[in-house]
Amino acid sequence: PQESFTSLMFISITVCEGALGLTILVMLTRSKGSDMMASTLLMK
């Protein structure tokens, strides 16, 4: 039981971090505008 709880906590934290990162990325993209989007597309 302890191991499953630990792994569940780890997954939850990872998901939260991912959501946070995505939110920050979206906010940055909206504030900087289309020029940042163009540079991001060029990097890919």
mmCIF file with all atom_site columns, C-alpha atoms in Angstrom:
data_model
loop_
_atom_site.group_PDB
_atom_site.id
_atom_site.type_symbol
_atom_site.label_atom_id
_atom_site.label_alt_id
_atom_site.label_comp_id
_atom_site.label_asym_id
_atom_site.label_entity_id
_atom_site.label_seq_id
_atom_site.pdbx_PDB_ins_code
_atom_site.Cartn_x
_atom_site.Cartn_y
_atom_site.Cartn_z
_atom_site.occupancy
_atom_site.B_iso_or_equiv
_atom_site.pdbx_formal_charge
_atom_site.auth_seq_id
_atom_site.auth_comp_id
_atom_site.auth_asym_id
_atom_site.auth_atom_id
_atom_site.pdbx_PDB_model_num
ATOM 1  C CA . PRO A 1 1  ? 0.000  0.000  0.000   1.00 0.00 ? 1  PRO A CA 1
ATOM 2  C CA . GLN A 1 2  ? 2.813  2.405  0.842   1.00 0.00 ? 2  GLN A CA 1
ATOM 3  C CA . GLU A 1 3  ? 4.487  1.985  -2.545  1.00 0.00 ? 3  GLU A CA 1
ATOM 4  C CA . SER A 1 4  ? 1.278  2.612  -4.482  1.00 0.00 ? 4  SER A CA 1
ATOM 5  C CA . PHE A 1 5  ? 0.597  5.744  -2.425  1.00 0.00 ? 5  PHE A CA 1
ATOM 6  C CA . THR A 1 6  ? 4.097  7.054  -3.115  1.00 0.00 ? 6  THR A CA 1
ATOM 7  C CA . SER A 1 7  ? 3.816  6.414  -6.843  1.00 0.00 ? 7  SER A CA 1
ATOM 8  C CA . LEU A 1 8  ? 0.367  8.030  -6.875  1.00 0.00 ? 8  LEU A CA 1
ATOM 9  C CA . MET A 1 9  ? 1.772  11.124 -5.167  1.00 0.00 ? 9  MET A CA 1
ATOM 10 C CA . PHE A 1 10 ? 4.635  11.228 -7.659  1.00 0.00 ? 10 PHE A CA 1
ATOM 11 C CA . ILE A 1 11 ? 2.243  10.994 -10.612 1.00 0.00 ? 11 ILE A CA 1
ATOM 12 C CA . SER A 1 12 ? 0.015  13.709 -9.143  1.00 0.00 ? 12 SER A CA 1
ATOM 13 C CA . ILE A 1 13 ? 2.963  16.068 -8.649  1.00 0.00 ? 13 ILE A CA 1
ATOM 14 C CA . THR A 1 14 ? 4.223  15.355 -12.168 1.00 0.00 ? 14 THR A CA 1
ATOM 15 C CA . VAL A 1 15 ? 0.788  16.100 -13.652 1.00 0.00 ? 15 VAL A CA 1
ATOM 16 C CA . CYS A 1 16 ? 0.531  19.341 -11.665 1.00 0.00 ? 16 CYS A CA 1
ATOM 17 C CA . GLU A 1 17 ? 3.985  20.426 -12.826 1.00 0.00 ? 17 GLU A CA 1
ATOM 18 C CA . GLY A 1 18 ? 3.068  19.666 -16.420 1.00 0.00 ? 18 GLY A CA 1
ATOM 19 C CA . ALA A 1 19 ? -0.151 21.663 -16.159 1.00 0.00 ? 19 ALA A CA 1
ATOM 20 C CA . LEU A 1 20 ? 1.718  24.549 -14.539 1.00 0.00 ? 20 LEU A CA 1
ATOM 21 C CA . GLY A 1 21 ? 4.339  24.530 -17.280 1.00 0.00 ? 21 GLY A CA 1
ATOM 22 C CA . LEU A 1 22 ? 1.672  24.509 -19.981 1.00 0.00 ? 22 LEU A CA 1
ATOM 23 C CA . THR A 1 23 ? -0.172 27.386 -18.310 1.00 0.00 ? 23 THR A CA 1
ATOM 24 C CA . ILE A 1 24 ? 3.007  29.468 -18.098 1.00 0.00 ? 24 ILE A CA 1
ATOM 25 C CA . LEU A 1 25 ? 3.797  28.665 -21.729 1.00 0.00 ? 25 LEU A CA 1
ATOM 26 C CA . VAL A 1 26 ? 0.313  29.753 -22.837 1.00 0.00 ? 26 VAL A CA 1
ATOM 27 C CA . MET A 1 27 ? 0.528  32.969 -20.797 1.00 0.00 ? 27 MET A CA 1
ATOM 28 C CA . LEU A 1 28 ? 3.931  33.773 -22.266 1.00 0.00 ? 28 LEU A CA 1
ATOM 29 C CA . THR A 1 29 ? 2.686  33.093 -25.782 1.00 0.00 ? 29 THR A CA 1
ATOM 30 C CA . ARG A 1 30 ? -0.343 35.336 -25.295 1.00 0.00 ? 30 ARG A CA 1
ATOM 31 C CA . SER A 1 31 ? 1.693  38.195 -23.816 1.00 0.00 ? 31 SER A CA 1
ATOM 32 C CA . LYS A 1 32 ? 4.508  38.049 -26.356 1.00 0.00 ? 32 LYS A CA 1
ATOM 33 C CA . GLY A 1 33 ? 2.229  37.509 -29.333 1.00 0.00 ? 33 GLY A CA 1
ATOM 34 C CA . SER A 1 34 ? 2.752  35.986 -32.738 1.00 0.00 ? 34 SER A CA 1
ATOM 35 C CA . ASP A 1 35 ? 6.504  36.667 -33.052 1.00 0.00 ? 35 ASP A CA 1
ATOM 36 C CA . MET A 1 36 ? 7.224  34.161 -30.266 1.00 0.00 ? 36 MET A CA 1
ATOM 37 C CA . MET A 1 37 ? 4.987  31.599 -31.974 1.00 0.00 ? 37 MET A CA 1
ATOM 38 C CA . ALA A 1 38 ? 6.931  32.059 -35.208 1.00 0.00 ? 38 ALA A CA 1
ATOM 39 C CA . SER A 1 39 ? 10.266 31.440 -33.464 1.00 0.00 ? 39 SER A CA 1
ATOM 40 C CA . THR A 1 40 ? 8.836  28.377 -31.709 1.00 0.00 ? 40 THR A CA 1
ATOM 41 C CA . LEU A 1 41 ? 7.655  26.957 -35.021 1.00 0.00 ? 41 LEU A CA 1
ATOM 42 C CA . LEU A 1 42 ? 11.064 27.631 -36.564 1.00 0.00 ? 42 LEU A CA 1
ATOM 43 C CA . MET A 1 43 ? 12.779 25.676 -33.751 1.00 0.00 ? 43 MET A CA 1
ATOM 44 C CA . LYS A 1 44 ? 10.748 22.540 -34.545 1.00 0.00 ? 44 LYS A CA 1
#
